[in-house]
Amino acid sequence: MSNRPRLILAAAAALAIVMASEPVLARGGAANLMNSPGYQRRLQESRQQLAAPPPAPFVAEPRGDHRPKAKRHRHHHAR
């Protein structure tokens, strides 16, 4: 086999390896991490939180009668 076909074969093999590993890299981790029990448990918890309805906003009860403060008069003193 001459150099040229061997080079093309090596390039094709390298390209195939890169293309096959791309989905693993896109998911953000190795396969053993994705299948770990801790990861799967946390994934299930987060999915349950997303499925639950959001909590209702807090509404404060109105207070009884609210009277404004009496305004104090400013006294101007003559010099």
PDB file of C-alpha atoms in Angstrom:
ATOM      1  CA  MET A   1       0.000   0.000   0.000  1.00  0.00           C
ATOM      2  CA  SER A   2       1.393   3.377  -0.910  1.00  0.00           C
ATOM      3  CA  ASN A   3       1.386   6.418   1.359  1.00  0.00           C
ATOM      4  CA  ARG A   4      -1.544   8.249  -0.194  1.00  0.00           C
ATOM      5  CA  PRO A   5      -4.281   5.602   0.319  1.00  0.00           C
ATOM      6  CA  ARG A   6      -2.947   4.925   3.827  1.00  0.00           C
ATOM      7  CA  LEU A   7      -3.147   8.641   4.645  1.00  0.00           C
ATOM      8  CA  ILE A   8      -6.708   8.869   3.302  1.00  0.00           C
ATOM      9  CA  LEU A   9      -7.698   5.762   5.282  1.00  0.00           C
ATOM     10  CA  ALA A  10      -6.201   7.207   8.478  1.00  0.00           C
ATOM     11  CA  ALA A  11      -7.991  10.527   7.930  1.00  0.00           C
ATOM     12  CA  ALA A  12     -11.297   8.730   7.314  1.00  0.00           C
ATOM     13  CA  ALA A  13     -10.836   6.632  10.466  1.00  0.00           C
ATOM     14  CA  ALA A  14     -10.031   9.726  12.545  1.00  0.00           C
ATOM     15  CA  LEU A  15     -13.072  11.518  11.143  1.00  0.00           C
ATOM     16  CA  ALA A  16     -15.289   8.530  11.964  1.00  0.00           C
ATOM     17  CA  ILE A  17     -14.013   8.462  15.560  1.00  0.00           C
ATOM     18  CA  VAL A  18     -14.628  12.189  15.999  1.00  0.00           C
ATOM     19  CA  MET A  19     -18.123  11.956  14.524  1.00  0.00           C
ATOM     20  CA  ALA A  20     -19.001   8.982  16.754  1.00  0.00           C
ATOM     21  CA  SER A  21     -17.849  10.743  19.935  1.00  0.00           C
ATOM     22  CA  GLU A  22     -19.598  14.035  19.172  1.00  0.00           C
ATOM     23  CA  PRO A  23     -22.969  13.114  20.795  1.00  0.00           C
ATOM     24  CA  VAL A  24     -21.180  12.117  24.024  1.00  0.00           C
ATOM     25  CA  LEU A  25     -19.349  15.431  24.122  1.00  0.00           C
ATOM     26  CA  ALA A  26     -22.540  17.352  23.358  1.00  0.00           C
ATOM     27  CA  ARG A  27     -24.284  15.798  26.357  1.00  0.00           C
ATOM     28  CA  GLY A  28     -21.527  17.103  28.582  1.00  0.00           C
ATOM     29  CA  GLY A  29     -20.027  13.963  30.033  1.00  0.00           C
ATOM     30  CA  ALA A  30     -18.815  10.434  29.656  1.00  0.00           C
ATOM     31  CA  ALA A  31     -21.261   7.553  29.432  1.00  0.00           C
ATOM     32  CA  ASN A  32     -20.374   6.225  32.898  1.00  0.00           C
ATOM     33  CA  LEU A  33     -21.277   9.590  34.461  1.00  0.00           C
ATOM     34  CA  MET A  34     -24.609   9.715  32.633  1.00  0.00           C
ATOM     35  CA  ASN A  35     -25.551   6.255  33.939  1.00  0.00           C
ATOM     36  CA  SER A  36     -24.494   6.818  37.555  1.00  0.00           C
ATOM     37  CA  PRO A  37     -27.241   6.403  40.194  1.00  0.00           C
ATOM     38  CA  GLY A  38     -26.638   9.865  41.665  1.00  0.00           C
ATOM     39  CA  TYR A  39     -26.979  11.548  38.292  1.00  0.00           C
ATOM     40  CA  GLN A  40     -30.141   9.638  37.442  1.00  0.00           C
ATOM     41  CA  ARG A  41     -31.675  10.445  40.863  1.00  0.00           C
ATOM     42  CA  ARG A  42     -30.923  14.166  40.505  1.00  0.00           C
ATOM     43  CA  LEU A  43     -32.279  14.125  36.950  1.00  0.00           C
ATOM     44  CA  GLN A  44     -35.519  12.560  38.174  1.00  0.00           C
ATOM     45  CA  GLU A  45     -35.816  15.119  41.002  1.00  0.00           C
ATOM     46  CA  SER A  46     -35.360  18.029  38.624  1.00  0.00           C
ATOM     47  CA  ARG A  47     -37.965  16.612  36.249  1.00  0.00           C
ATOM     48  CA  GLN A  48     -40.441  16.299  39.123  1.00  0.00           C
ATOM     49  CA  GLN A  49     -39.808  19.907  40.122  1.00  0.00           C
ATOM     50  CA  LEU A  50     -40.445  21.064  36.566  1.00  0.00           C
ATOM     51  CA  ALA A  51     -43.673  19.046  36.386  1.00  0.00           C
ATOM     52  CA  ALA A  52     -45.023  20.530  39.637  1.00  0.00           C
ATOM     53  CA  PRO A  53     -47.033  23.758  39.364  1.00  0.00           C
ATOM     54  CA  PRO A  54     -45.180  26.863  40.531  1.00  0.00           C
ATOM     55  CA  PRO A  55     -46.002  28.049  44.050  1.00  0.00           C
ATOM     56  CA  ALA A  56     -48.669  30.741  44.364  1.00  0.00           C
ATOM     57  CA  PRO A  57     -47.342  34.259  44.950  1.00  0.00           C
ATOM     58  CA  PHE A  58     -47.536  35.542  48.528  1.00  0.00           C
ATOM     59  CA  VAL A  59     -50.349  38.023  49.081  1.00  0.00           C
ATOM     60  CA  ALA A  60     -50.178  40.044  52.290  1.00  0.00           C
ATOM     61  CA  GLU A  61     -53.348  40.550  54.253  1.00  0.00           C
ATOM     62  CA  PRO A  62     -54.403  44.204  54.469  1.00  0.00           C
ATOM     63  CA  ARG A  63     -53.844  45.784  57.872  1.00  0.00           C
ATOM     64  CA  GLY A  64     -56.630  47.312  59.935  1.00  0.00           C
ATOM     65  CA  ASP A  65     -57.178  51.050  59.729  1.00  0.00           C
ATOM     66  CA  HIS A  66     -54.034  52.846  58.736  1.00  0.00           C
ATOM     67  CA  ARG A  67     -53.973  56.522  59.588  1.00  0.00           C
ATOM     68  CA  PRO A  68     -51.280  58.774  58.169  1.00  0.00           C
ATOM     69  CA  LYS A  69     -48.904  60.357  60.667  1.00  0.00           C
ATOM     70  CA  ALA A  70     -49.787  63.811  61.899  1.00  0.00           C
ATOM     71  CA  LYS A  71     -47.636  66.368  60.146  1.00  0.00           C
ATOM     72  CA  ARG A  72     -45.502  68.485  62.384  1.00  0.00           C
ATOM     73  CA  HIS A  73     -45.465  72.177  61.701  1.00  0.00           C
ATOM     74  CA  ARG A  74     -42.164  73.882  61.161  1.00  0.00           C
ATOM     75  CA  HIS A  75     -41.714  76.905  63.347  1.00  0.00           C
ATOM     76  CA  HIS A  76     -39.776  79.793  61.911  1.00  0.00           C
ATOM     77  CA  HIS A  77     -38.070  81.800  64.594  1.00  0.00           C
ATOM     78  CA  ALA A  78     -37.446  85.490  64.061  1.00  0.00           C
ATOM     79  CA  ARG A  79     -33.888  86.645  64.573  1.00  0.00           C
TER      80      ARG A  79
END
